[in-house]
């Protein structure tokens, strides 16, 4: 004897399958790929894996219509610029003092020894590293997985942890701490502003400053 499924039961089963696929997708893209990149395997395998993951994210983003002006710019980004500036100024002051006390030889070493390298790497990092990272870890991640984790704080913490995991290939405790703190900050900024442009600008400011102040070598920037 077959029991007839009600429309509600069918909808719940579809949602369960959809949620299961999204959880698997998140685990594959944001846990397995970063761990793979940290393993001692041939570089070509790492490049292929990262490119395949990025390509998949772009294809999905196109299918769910993430490439639009409203999602890029956001709606109320102007209201966040003052608080963002104050946070960044405080960070500049504290980080400068710490590097001056703990690593005085590294303080502003790149910008003084090789300003052209500093300019070139700052531009390359902002355009070709930060923007793709923020698109994948903020725009794509929020649009794709926010429905899975209703608790906003938990969602932001998970996003920050996965963002930090993406830098595990550097095998550096300081990088883990900095990217975890940065992940929390950037995730909160995106959650409030919904602006890829704003969060990419914030990410660029902090990354370029760390390179400028003398911590670039820790973050895989070229040294002077």
mmCIF file of C-alpha atoms in Angstrom:
data_model
loop_
_atom_site.group_PDB
_atom_site.id
_atom_site.type_symbol
_atom_site.label_atom_id
_atom_site.label_comp_id
_atom_site.label_asym_id
_atom_site.label_seq_id
_atom_site.Cartn_x
_atom_site.Cartn_y
_atom_site.Cartn_z
ATOM 1 C CA UNK A 1 0.000 0.000 0.000
ATOM 2 C CA UNK A 2 1.433 3.347 -1.068
ATOM 3 C CA UNK A 3 0.963 6.450 1.042
ATOM 4 C CA UNK A 4 0.216 9.550 -0.981
ATOM 5 C CA UNK A 5 2.606 12.413 -0.303
ATOM 6 C CA UNK A 6 1.109 15.723 0.616
ATOM 7 C CA UNK A 7 2.392 18.956 -1.040
ATOM 8 C CA UNK A 8 3.950 19.970 2.294
ATOM 9 C CA UNK A 9 5.866 16.702 2.549
ATOM 10 C CA UNK A 10 7.127 17.099 -1.014
ATOM 11 C CA UNK A 11 8.284 20.658 -0.335
ATOM 12 C CA UNK A 12 10.087 19.554 2.839
ATOM 13 C CA UNK A 13 11.878 16.774 0.970
ATOM 14 C CA UNK A 14 12.974 19.177 -1.766
ATOM 15 C CA UNK A 15 14.226 21.630 0.853
ATOM 16 C CA UNK A 16 16.091 18.851 2.683
ATOM 17 C CA UNK A 17 17.796 17.745 -0.540
ATOM 18 C CA UNK A 18 18.628 21.355 -1.391
ATOM 19 C CA UNK A 19 20.071 21.995 2.068
ATOM 20 C CA UNK A 20 22.101 18.794 1.916
ATOM 21 C CA UNK A 21 23.565 19.806 -1.429
ATOM 22 C CA UNK A 22 24.433 23.293 -0.168
ATOM 23 C CA UNK A 23 26.140 21.916 2.945
ATOM 24 C CA UNK A 24 28.156 19.535 0.759
ATOM 25 C CA UNK A 25 28.997 22.372 -1.616
ATOM 26 C CA UNK A 26 30.157 24.600 1.234
ATOM 27 C CA UNK A 27 32.297 21.825 2.688
ATOM 28 C CA UNK A 28 33.870 21.049 -0.673
ATOM 29 C CA UNK A 29 34.602 24.623 -1.670
ATOM 30 C CA UNK A 30 35.516 26.183 1.661
ATOM 31 C CA UNK A 31 37.025 23.293 3.648
ATOM 32 C CA UNK A 32 38.374 20.667 1.239
ATOM 33 C CA UNK A 33 39.920 23.041 -1.299
ATOM 34 C CA UNK A 34 41.834 25.155 1.308
ATOM 35 C CA UNK A 35 43.112 21.992 3.007
ATOM 36 C CA UNK A 36 44.175 20.636 -0.382
ATOM 37 C CA UNK A 37 46.095 23.841 -1.085
ATOM 38 C CA UNK A 38 47.974 23.439 2.207
ATOM 39 C CA UNK A 39 49.125 19.898 1.408
ATOM 40 C CA UNK A 40 52.574 19.158 -0.072
ATOM 41 C CA UNK A 41 51.267 18.285 -3.535
ATOM 42 C CA UNK A 42 52.424 19.543 -6.974
ATOM 43 C CA UNK A 43 51.733 23.221 -7.591
ATOM 44 C CA UNK A 44 49.893 22.460 -10.835
ATOM 45 C CA UNK A 45 47.370 20.395 -8.868
ATOM 46 C CA UNK A 46 46.801 23.284 -6.491
ATOM 47 C CA UNK A 47 46.362 25.767 -9.337
ATOM 48 C CA UNK A 48 43.908 23.483 -11.140
ATOM 49 C CA UNK A 49 41.888 22.879 -7.964
ATOM 50 C CA UNK A 50 41.687 26.575 -7.083
ATOM 51 C CA UNK A 51 40.769 27.510 -10.669
ATOM 52 C CA UNK A 52 38.078 24.831 -10.827
ATOM 53 C CA UNK A 53 36.576 26.021 -7.529
ATOM 54 C CA UNK A 54 36.580 29.646 -8.666
ATOM 55 C CA UNK A 55 35.074 28.694 -12.016
ATOM 56 C CA UNK A 56 32.295 26.789 -10.262
ATOM 57 C CA UNK A 57 31.545 29.781 -8.021
ATOM 58 C CA UNK A 58 31.365 32.075 -11.054
ATOM 59 C CA UNK A 59 29.016 29.742 -12.921
ATOM 60 C CA UNK A 60 26.711 29.429 -9.928
ATOM 61 C CA UNK A 61 26.871 33.182 -9.342
ATOM 62 C CA UNK A 62 25.761 33.777 -12.904
ATOM 63 C CA UNK A 63 22.880 31.323 -12.581
ATOM 64 C CA UNK A 64 21.587 32.993 -9.400
ATOM 65 C CA UNK A 65 22.148 36.487 -10.834
ATOM 66 C CA UNK A 66 24.800 37.810 -8.435
ATOM 67 C CA UNK A 67 26.386 39.987 -11.098
ATOM 68 C CA UNK A 68 24.333 43.135 -10.715
ATOM 69 C CA UNK A 69 25.072 46.714 -9.735
ATOM 70 C CA UNK A 70 22.967 46.697 -6.562
ATOM 71 C CA UNK A 71 24.927 43.775 -5.076
ATOM 72 C CA UNK A 72 28.254 45.293 -6.090
ATOM 73 C CA UNK A 73 27.712 48.748 -4.640
ATOM 74 C CA UNK A 74 25.146 48.120 -1.919
ATOM 75 C CA UNK A 75 22.398 50.418 -0.757
ATOM 76 C CA UNK A 76 23.563 52.213 2.395
ATOM 77 C CA UNK A 77 27.329 51.999 2.121
ATOM 78 C CA UNK A 78 27.822 55.743 2.746
ATOM 79 C CA UNK A 79 26.736 55.396 6.363
ATOM 80 C CA UNK A 80 29.617 53.001 7.109
ATOM 81 C CA UNK A 81 32.533 55.014 5.769
ATOM 82 C CA UNK A 82 33.107 57.095 8.930
ATOM 83 C CA UNK A 83 33.192 54.134 11.316
ATOM 84 C CA UNK A 84 35.366 52.220 8.843
ATOM 85 C CA UNK A 85 37.834 55.109 8.703
ATOM 86 C CA UNK A 86 38.014 55.366 12.506
ATOM 87 C CA UNK A 87 38.687 51.635 12.847
ATOM 88 C CA UNK A 88 41.398 51.770 10.238
ATOM 89 C CA UNK A 89 43.142 54.790 11.806
ATOM 90 C CA UNK A 90 43.167 52.997 15.171
ATOM 91 C CA UNK A 91 44.601 49.887 13.534
ATOM 92 C CA UNK A 92 47.327 51.922 11.815
ATOM 93 C CA UNK A 93 48.390 53.485 15.101
ATOM 94 C CA UNK A 94 48.424 50.228 17.085
ATOM 95 C CA UNK A 95 50.145 48.140 14.391
ATOM 96 C CA UNK A 96 52.807 50.796 13.797
ATOM 97 C CA UNK A 97 53.626 50.874 17.500
ATOM 98 C CA UNK A 98 53.805 47.077 17.735
ATOM 99 C CA UNK A 99 56.091 46.682 14.704
ATOM 100 C CA UNK A 100 58.273 49.546 15.938
ATOM 101 C CA UNK A 101 58.658 47.830 19.325
ATOM 102 C CA UNK A 102 58.955 44.199 18.185
ATOM 103 C CA UNK A 103 60.411 44.377 14.658
ATOM 104 C CA UNK A 104 62.023 47.813 14.257
ATOM 105 C CA UNK A 105 64.107 46.762 11.240
ATOM 106 C CA UNK A 106 60.967 45.781 9.330
ATOM 107 C CA UNK A 107 59.085 49.038 9.925
ATOM 108 C CA UNK A 108 58.256 50.573 6.510
ATOM 109 C CA UNK A 109 61.142 48.580 5.016
ATOM 110 C CA UNK A 110 59.507 47.895 1.634
ATOM 111 C CA UNK A 111 58.213 51.387 0.930
ATOM 112 C CA UNK A 112 61.584 52.936 1.780
ATOM 113 C CA UNK A 113 63.778 50.359 0.032
ATOM 114 C CA UNK A 114 61.667 49.679 -3.057
ATOM 115 C CA UNK A 115 58.713 52.066 -3.559
ATOM 116 C CA UNK A 116 57.987 50.731 -7.066
ATOM 117 C CA UNK A 117 57.594 47.222 -5.667
ATOM 118 C CA UNK A 118 55.282 48.612 -3.003
ATOM 119 C CA UNK A 119 53.095 50.406 -5.563
ATOM 120 C CA UNK A 120 52.957 47.453 -7.944
ATOM 121 C CA UNK A 121 52.157 44.858 -5.295
ATOM 122 C CA UNK A 122 49.583 47.086 -3.599
ATOM 123 C CA UNK A 123 47.688 47.515 -6.882
ATOM 124 C CA UNK A 124 48.007 43.853 -7.870
ATOM 125 C CA UNK A 125 46.883 42.684 -4.419
ATOM 126 C CA UNK A 126 43.855 44.988 -4.321
ATOM 127 C CA UNK A 127 42.581 44.056 -7.784
ATOM 128 C CA UNK A 128 43.570 40.424 -8.316
ATOM 129 C CA UNK A 129 43.563 39.073 -4.753
ATOM 130 C CA UNK A 130 41.189 41.071 -2.579
ATOM 131 C CA UNK A 131 38.320 41.501 -5.023
ATOM 132 C CA UNK A 132 38.022 37.782 -5.935
ATOM 133 C CA UNK A 133 38.339 36.811 -2.260
ATOM 134 C CA UNK A 134 35.577 39.170 -1.208
ATOM 135 C CA UNK A 135 33.307 38.139 -4.057
ATOM 136 C CA UNK A 136 33.644 34.459 -3.140
ATOM 137 C CA UNK A 137 33.734 34.762 0.660
ATOM 138 C CA UNK A 138 31.169 37.512 1.041
ATOM 139 C CA UNK A 139 28.872 38.003 -1.978
ATOM 140 C CA UNK A 140 28.743 34.346 -3.027
ATOM 141 C CA UNK A 141 28.921 32.886 0.493
ATOM 142 C CA UNK A 142 26.187 35.123 1.911
ATOM 143 C CA UNK A 143 23.850 34.631 -1.049
ATOM 144 C CA UNK A 144 24.379 30.888 -1.118
ATOM 145 C CA UNK A 145 24.500 29.794 2.524
ATOM 146 C CA UNK A 146 22.778 32.380 4.722
ATOM 147 C CA UNK A 147 19.567 30.366 4.516
ATOM 148 C CA UNK A 148 21.341 27.370 6.064
ATOM 149 C CA UNK A 149 22.349 29.163 9.277
ATOM 150 C CA UNK A 150 19.574 31.423 10.622
ATOM 151 C CA UNK A 151 21.700 32.623 13.549
ATOM 152 C CA UNK A 152 23.509 35.675 12.150
ATOM 153 C CA UNK A 153 26.323 35.675 14.707
ATOM 154 C CA UNK A 154 27.047 31.990 14.135
ATOM 155 C CA UNK A 155 26.981 32.529 10.377
ATOM 156 C CA UNK A 156 29.502 35.387 10.625
ATOM 157 C CA UNK A 157 31.809 33.331 12.869
ATOM 158 C CA UNK A 158 31.693 30.387 10.442
ATOM 159 C CA UNK A 159 32.413 32.714 7.533
ATOM 160 C CA UNK A 160 35.409 34.191 9.371
ATOM 161 C CA UNK A 161 36.787 30.757 10.309
ATOM 162 C CA UNK A 162 36.522 29.529 6.730
ATOM 163 C CA UNK A 163 38.141 32.733 5.473
ATOM 164 C CA UNK A 164 41.023 32.133 7.861
ATOM 165 C CA UNK A 165 41.242 28.497 6.742
ATOM 166 C CA UNK A 166 41.717 29.729 3.173
ATOM 167 C CA UNK A 167 45.087 31.146 4.284
ATOM 168 C CA UNK A 168 46.252 27.933 5.974
ATOM 169 C CA UNK A 169 48.640 27.214 3.083
ATOM 170 C CA UNK A 170 50.902 29.916 4.560
ATOM 171 C CA UNK A 171 51.362 27.761 7.692
ATOM 172 C CA UNK A 172 51.689 30.804 9.946
ATOM 173 C CA UNK A 173 49.990 31.354 13.302
ATOM 174 C CA UNK A 174 50.113 35.135 12.994
ATOM 175 C CA UNK A 175 48.393 34.936 9.600
ATOM 176 C CA UNK A 176 45.673 32.709 11.071
ATOM 177 C CA UNK A 177 45.007 35.244 13.837
ATOM 178 C CA UNK A 178 45.051 38.251 11.488
ATOM 179 C CA UNK A 179 42.805 36.626 8.885
ATOM 180 C CA UNK A 180 40.382 35.428 11.558
ATOM 181 C CA UNK A 181 40.084 38.955 12.945
ATOM 182 C CA UNK A 182 39.883 40.339 9.423
ATOM 183 C CA UNK A 183 37.267 37.772 8.456
ATOM 184 C CA UNK A 184 35.053 38.811 11.365
ATOM 185 C CA UNK A 185 35.463 42.482 10.476
ATOM 186 C CA UNK A 186 34.851 42.060 6.743
ATOM 187 C CA UNK A 187 31.916 39.731 7.312
ATOM 188 C CA UNK A 188 30.275 42.254 9.632
ATOM 189 C CA UNK A 189 30.908 45.060 7.143
ATOM 190 C CA UNK A 190 29.319 43.099 4.312
ATOM 191 C CA UNK A 191 26.405 41.951 6.464
ATOM 192 C CA UNK A 192 25.587 45.558 7.354
ATOM 193 C CA UNK A 193 26.380 47.288 4.055
ATOM 194 C CA UNK A 194 25.707 44.547 1.453
ATOM 195 C CA UNK A 195 28.429 46.275 -0.573
ATOM 196 C CA UNK A 196 31.141 44.272 -2.318
ATOM 197 C CA UNK A 197 32.901 47.505 -3.258
ATOM 198 C CA UNK A 198 33.006 48.752 0.345
ATOM 199 C CA UNK A 199 34.195 45.487 1.891
ATOM 200 C CA UNK A 200 36.830 45.083 -0.849
ATOM 201 C CA UNK A 201 38.077 48.599 -0.120
ATOM 202 C CA UNK A 202 38.285 47.809 3.584
ATOM 203 C CA UNK A 203 40.087 44.528 2.946
ATOM 204 C CA UNK A 204 42.542 46.278 0.613
ATOM 205 C CA UNK A 205 43.293 49.000 3.146
ATOM 206 C CA UNK A 206 44.207 46.522 5.881
ATOM 207 C CA UNK A 207 46.194 44.219 3.603
ATOM 208 C CA UNK A 208 48.169 47.019 1.961
ATOM 209 C CA UNK A 209 48.831 48.612 5.326
ATOM 210 C CA UNK A 210 50.242 45.372 6.757
ATOM 211 C CA UNK A 211 52.516 45.200 3.718
ATOM 212 C CA UNK A 212 53.467 48.845 4.223
ATOM 213 C CA UNK A 213 54.158 48.668 7.942
ATOM 214 C CA UNK A 214 56.533 45.740 7.541
ATOM 215 C CA UNK A 215 54.470 42.554 7.947
ATOM 216 C CA UNK A 216 54.159 41.759 4.269
ATOM 217 C CA UNK A 217 56.570 38.837 4.385
ATOM 218 C CA UNK A 218 54.310 37.120 6.919
ATOM 219 C CA UNK A 219 51.442 37.396 4.424
ATOM 220 C CA UNK A 220 53.421 36.089 1.417
ATOM 221 C CA UNK A 221 54.086 39.546 -0.033
ATOM 222 C CA UNK A 222 57.527 39.855 -1.642
ATOM 223 C CA UNK A 223 60.146 41.432 0.588
ATOM 224 C CA UNK A 224 62.282 44.415 -0.346
#
